[in-house]
CSV table of C-alpha atoms in Angstrom, one decimal:
chain,number,residue,atom,x,y,z
A,16,MET,CA,-0.1,0.2,-0.1
A,17,GLU,CA,1.3,3.4,-0.7
A,18,HIS,CA,2.6,5.8,2.0
A,19,PRO,CA,-0.1,8.6,2.7
A,20,MET,CA,2.5,11.3,2.2
A,21,LEU,CA,3.6,10.4,-1.3
A,22,ALA,CA,0.2,11.4,-2.8
A,23,LEU,CA,0.6,14.5,-0.9
A,24,TYR,CA,4.3,15.6,-1.8
A,25,PRO,CA,4.4,14.6,-5.6
A,26,GLY,CA,8.3,14.2,-5.8
A,27,ALA,CA,9.3,13.6,-3.1
A,28,ARG,CA,10.0,9.6,-3.1
A,29,VAL,CA,10.2,8.7,0.7
A,30,PRO,CA,9.4,11.5,4.0
A,31,ALA,CA,11.8,10.4,5.7
A,32,ALA,CA,15.7,9.7,4.6
A,33,MET,CA,19.6,10.2,6.1
A,34,ILE,CA,21.5,13.0,4.1
A,35,ASP,CA,24.8,13.1,3.1
A,36,ALA,CA,25.6,16.3,1.9
A,37,HIS,CA,28.5,17.6,1.4
A,38,ALA,CA,30.4,20.1,-1.0
A,39,VAL,CA,33.2,19.4,-3.6
A,40,GLY,CA,35.9,21.4,-4.9
A,41,ASP,CA,36.6,24.9,-4.6
A,42,ASP,CA,34.4,28.3,-5.4
A,43,ALA,CA,37.5,30.2,-5.6
A,44,GLY,CA,38.3,31.9,-9.1
A,45,GLY,CA,34.7,31.8,-10.1
A,46,ARG,CA,33.9,28.6,-10.2
A,47,VAL,CA,30.1,27.3,-8.5
A,48,LEU,CA,30.8,25.4,-5.2
A,49,ALA,CA,29.1,22.2,-6.4
A,50,VAL,CA,27.0,20.0,-2.9
A,51,HIS,CA,26.5,16.1,-3.7
A,52,LEU,CA,23.8,15.2,-2.1
A,53,THR,CA,22.6,11.1,-1.4
A,54,ARG,CA,19.6,9.5,0.1
A,55,TYR,CA,20.2,6.8,2.7
A,56,PRO,CA,16.7,5.2,3.9
A,57,LEU,CA,16.5,5.0,7.5
A,58,ASP,CA,17.8,1.6,9.5
A,59,PRO,CA,14.8,-1.3,9.6
A,60,PRO,CA,14.4,-1.9,13.7
A,61,ASP,CA,15.2,-5.3,12.5
A,62,GLN,CA,18.6,-4.6,11.2
A,63,ARG,CA,21.3,-2.3,10.4
A,64,TYR,CA,21.1,-0.8,7.0
A,65,GLN,CA,24.4,-0.9,5.3
A,66,ARG,CA,25.6,2.6,4.5
A,67,PRO,CA,29.0,4.3,5.1
A,68,ASP,CA,28.3,5.1,8.9
A,69,SER,CA,32.6,6.6,8.0
A,70,LEU,CA,30.4,9.4,6.5
A,71,LEU,CA,30.3,12.5,8.2
A,72,TRP,CA,27.7,14.8,6.7
A,73,LEU,CA,25.0,12.4,7.0
A,74,HIS,CA,21.9,14.4,8.5
A,75,LEU,CA,18.0,13.5,9.2
A,76,ALA,CA,15.8,15.3,7.0
A,77,ALA,CA,12.2,15.2,7.1
A,78,VAL,CA,8.6,15.9,5.5
A,79,VAL,CA,6.5,17.6,7.6
A,80,PRO,CA,3.3,16.2,7.1
A,81,GLU,CA,0.0,18.3,6.9
A,82,PRO,CA,-2.8,17.7,9.5
A,83,TRP,CA,-4.4,14.0,10.1
A,84,GLN,CA,-7.7,15.8,9.5
A,85,THR,CA,-6.9,16.8,6.1
A,86,ILE,CA,-5.0,12.8,5.4
A,87,SER,CA,-7.7,11.5,6.7
A,88,GLU,CA,-10.6,13.5,4.0
A,89,ARG,CA,-8.4,12.1,0.9
A,90,ILE,CA,-8.1,8.4,1.9
A,91,PRO,CA,-10.6,6.4,-0.5
A,92,ALA,CA,-14.1,5.2,0.9
A,93,ASN,CA,-13.0,2.2,0.5
A,94,TYR,CA,-10.4,1.5,2.8
A,95,ASN,CA,-11.7,-0.7,5.9
A,96,ARG,CA,-10.7,0.7,9.8
A,97,GLU,CA,-7.5,-1.8,9.2
A,98,HIS,CA,-5.9,0.4,6.4
A,99,ARG,CA,-7.4,3.1,8.0
A,100,ALA,CA,-5.4,2.8,11.7
A,101,ARG,CA,-2.1,1.7,9.5
A,102,LEU,CA,-2.2,5.2,8.0
A,103,ARG,CA,-2.7,7.0,10.8
A,104,ASP,CA,0.1,4.9,13.0
A,105,GLN,CA,2.4,5.8,9.6
A,106,TRP,CA,1.4,9.7,10.0
A,107,ILE,CA,2.3,9.5,13.8
A,108,GLN,CA,5.7,8.0,12.8
A,109,GLN,CA,6.5,10.9,10.4
A,110,ASP,CA,5.1,13.7,12.8
A,111,ARG,CA,7.3,12.4,15.3
A,112,LEU,CA,9.9,12.2,13.7
A,113,VAL,CA,10.4,15.7,12.5
A,114,SER,CA,10.9,16.3,16.2
A,115,PHE,CA,14.4,14.5,15.5
A,116,ALA,CA,15.7,16.2,11.9
A,117,ASP,CA,18.2,18.4,11.1
A,118,VAL,CA,16.8,19.2,8.5
A,119,VAL,CA,12.4,19.9,7.9
A,120,VAL,CA,10.8,20.2,4.6
A,121,THR,CA,7.7,21.4,3.9
A,122,HIS,CA,4.9,22.8,1.4
A,123,ALA,CA,3.6,26.7,1.5
A,124,ARG,CA,0.7,25.3,-0.5
A,125,GLU,CA,-1.2,28.9,-0.7
A,126,GLN,CA,0.3,30.3,2.4
A,127,PRO,CA,2.8,32.7,2.2
A,128,PRO,CA,6.1,31.3,2.1
A,129,LEU,CA,7.6,33.0,5.0
A,130,LEU,CA,4.6,32.3,7.8
A,131,VAL,CA,5.2,28.9,6.5
A,132,LEU,CA,8.8,28.7,7.3
A,133,ASP,CA,8.3,30.8,10.4
A,134,ALA,CA,6.0,27.6,12.0
A,135,ALA,CA,8.3,25.1,11.0
A,136,MET,CA,11.5,26.3,12.9
A,137,SER,CA,9.4,26.6,15.9
A,138,LYS,CA,9.1,22.3,15.2
A,139,GLY,CA,11.5,20.4,16.7
A,140,ALA,CA,14.7,22.0,16.5
A,141,PRO,CA,15.8,21.6,12.8
A,142,SER,CA,19.2,22.9,11.3
A,143,ALA,CA,17.5,24.0,7.7
A,144,VAL,CA,14.3,24.4,6.7
A,145,GLY,CA,12.8,24.1,3.4
A,146,VAL,CA,9.6,25.6,2.1
A,147,VAL,CA,9.0,24.1,-1.1
A,148,ILE,CA,6.8,27.3,-3.3
A,149,ASP,CA,6.6,25.1,-6.5
A,150,GLU,CA,8.4,22.3,-8.6
A,151,ARG,CA,11.9,24.7,-9.7
A,152,THR,CA,11.2,26.9,-6.1
A,153,CYS,CA,12.2,26.7,-2.5
A,154,LEU,CA,12.8,29.4,0.6
A,155,VAL,CA,15.2,28.1,2.6
A,156,GLY,CA,15.8,29.1,6.6
A,157,LEU,CA,19.0,28.3,7.4
A,158,ARG,CA,20.3,28.6,11.9
A,159,THR,CA,23.2,30.0,12.5
A,160,ARG,CA,23.3,31.6,16.0
A,161,GLU,CA,21.8,30.9,18.9
A,162,GLU,CA,20.9,34.5,21.4
A,163,ALA,CA,20.5,32.8,24.7
A,164,ARG,CA,19.9,36.3,26.5
A,165,VAL,CA,16.9,36.8,23.8
A,166,GLN,CA,16.0,33.5,23.4
A,167,GLU,CA,16.1,33.6,19.9
A,168,THR,CA,17.9,32.3,16.9
A,169,ARG,CA,19.6,33.9,13.6
A,170,GLY,CA,20.0,33.1,10.5
A,171,TYR,CA,19.7,33.4,6.6
A,172,ALA,CA,16.4,33.2,4.8
A,173,VAL,CA,17.1,32.3,1.4
A,174,VAL,CA,14.6,31.7,-2.5
A,175,MET,CA,16.8,28.6,-4.0
A,176,THR,CA,15.7,28.3,-7.3
A,177,ALA,CA,16.8,25.9,-10.6
A,178,ASP,CA,18.5,26.9,-13.6
A,179,GLY,CA,17.9,25.2,-16.6
A,180,PRO,CA,15.2,22.5,-18.0
A,181,GLN,CA,15.6,20.2,-15.1
A,182,PRO,CA,14.7,21.8,-11.9
A,183,GLY,CA,16.3,19.0,-9.8
A,184,PRO,CA,15.5,18.0,-6.3
A,185,VAL,CA,14.1,20.7,-4.9
A,186,ALA,CA,13.0,18.7,-1.4
A,187,LEU,CA,16.9,18.7,-0.8
A,188,TYR,CA,17.7,22.4,-1.1
A,189,ALA,CA,18.0,23.1,2.8
A,190,SER,CA,20.3,19.9,2.9
A,191,ALA,CA,22.3,21.5,0.1
A,192,LEU,CA,22.3,24.7,2.1
A,193,LEU,CA,23.8,23.1,5.1
A,194,GLY,CA,25.9,21.1,3.2
A,195,TRP,CA,27.1,24.3,1.8
A,196,LYS,CA,26.9,26.2,6.1
A,197,GLN,CA,29.1,22.3,7.0
A,198,TRP,CA,32.0,23.1,4.0
A,199,TRP,CA,32.7,26.7,5.1
A,200,LEU,CA,33.0,26.2,8.5
A,201,ASP,CA,34.8,23.3,8.1
A,202,ARG,CA,36.9,25.1,5.4
A,203,ALA,CA,37.3,27.9,7.6
A,204,ASP,CA,38.7,26.0,11.0
A,205,GLU,CA,41.6,24.4,8.8
A,206,LEU,CA,42.8,28.9,8.1
A,207,SER,CA,42.4,29.1,12.1
A,208,ASP,CA,44.4,28.1,15.1
A,209,ARG,CA,40.7,28.5,16.7
A,210,PRO,CA,37.4,26.8,16.1
A,211,VAL,CA,35.6,29.3,14.0
A,212,SER,CA,32.1,30.1,15.4
A,213,LEU,CA,29.4,30.6,13.1
A,214,ASP,CA,29.0,34.3,14.2
A,215,ARG,CA,31.3,34.6,11.0
A,216,LEU,CA,29.2,32.3,8.9
A,217,PRO,CA,29.0,34.7,5.1
A,218,PRO,CA,26.0,35.2,3.1
A,219,PRO,CA,25.5,31.6,1.1
A,220,PRO,CA,27.2,32.0,-3.0
A,221,LEU,CA,24.8,33.5,-5.2
A,222,GLU,CA,25.0,30.0,-6.9
A,223,LEU,CA,25.1,26.0,-6.0
A,224,ASP,CA,25.5,23.1,-8.0
A,225,VAL,CA,23.0,20.7,-6.1
A,226,VAL,CA,24.3,17.1,-7.2
A,227,GLU,CA,22.2,14.2,-7.0
A,228,ALA,CA,22.5,11.6,-8.9
A,229,TRP,CA,25.9,12.3,-10.7
A,230,THR,CA,23.1,14.8,-12.0
A,231,PRO,CA,24.2,18.7,-11.2
A,232,HIS,CA,21.4,21.1,-10.9
A,233,ARG,CA,22.4,24.8,-11.0
A,234,VAL,CA,20.9,26.2,-8.3
A,235,HIS,CA,20.7,30.2,-8.5
A,236,LEU,CA,20.3,31.9,-4.6
A,237,GLU,CA,18.4,35.0,-4.1
A,238,ALA,CA,20.6,37.4,-1.8
A,239,PRO,CA,19.8,36.3,1.7
A,240,GLU,CA,17.8,38.1,4.3
A,241,HIS,CA,18.7,38.0,7.8
A,242,ALA,CA,16.6,36.2,9.6
A,243,ARG,CA,15.1,35.6,13.7
A,244,TRP,CA,13.3,32.8,15.0
A,245,PRO,CA,12.5,32.0,18.4
A,246,ALA,CA,15.2,29.9,20.1
A,247,ARG,CA,15.5,26.5,19.2
A,248,PRO,CA,13.2,24.1,21.6
A,249,LEU,CA,15.1,21.2,23.4
A,250,ARG,CA,15.4,18.8,21.2
A,251,PRO,CA,14.0,15.6,22.4
A,252,ARG,CA,16.5,12.7,23.6
A,253,ARG,CA,16.8,10.7,20.7
A,254,ILE,CA,16.6,6.8,21.9
A,255,GLY,CA,17.0,5.7,18.5
A,256,LEU,CA,14.3,4.7,15.3
A,257,ASP,CA,12.8,1.1,16.4
A,258,TRP,CA,9.6,3.0,16.9
A,259,LEU,CA,9.6,3.3,13.1
A,260,ASP,CA,7.8,0.2,11.6
A,261,GLU,CA,9.1,0.7,8.5
A,262,PRO,CA,11.8,2.5,7.1
A,263,GLY,CA,11.0,6.1,5.0
A,264,LEU,CA,12.8,7.8,2.2
A,265,LEU,CA,12.6,11.8,2.0
């Protein structure tokens, strides 16, 4: 039976996944930095998925499900009580998974994207949020600095738009920007005698090559705006993913 989120999020192969996002090369000299993305399914509860544990760039990304009432109205009338209960359980698992995610993906639909971004930033404790506007465009919020005294987080809000005939993996644009952030911090640490603070993180570049399945997609970034959100809530203690009945994919 098809996962209910797949019908509600066209183009999303799975509602959650572990993502390896790492930058390749150097954007010095006018060259566009390439961020390579690889999706890995979550660990099944009965066995460990054979993915490279040595990867340092892995992060959890999850799609925010619509309210259950909205989803239940779209369930075909011929679904029996058992099928409906199964869909409900899958929805609960997906909603819980968002609380652990480093990257959260949601859809603007007919709502103002900035309001959707603010709401997603307050759910769980994501480092980045992607609000999919259409098949080519995503509004991404990236956290950079925590202000404990004023209980707020600072960061950048930037619109990322695909160039060329192929839109690329728009649901992964937030993961690509998080990969750029980690690349910049690692590069800055190599050039400094002491750890570099996020306070020094510059605005994102105006272009990135987002690469998935060895296919590059040129993505333009509008001039980023400084943004503020409420301080991140305490992340739930992660006991593992044993409560998942099935592995999910983003």
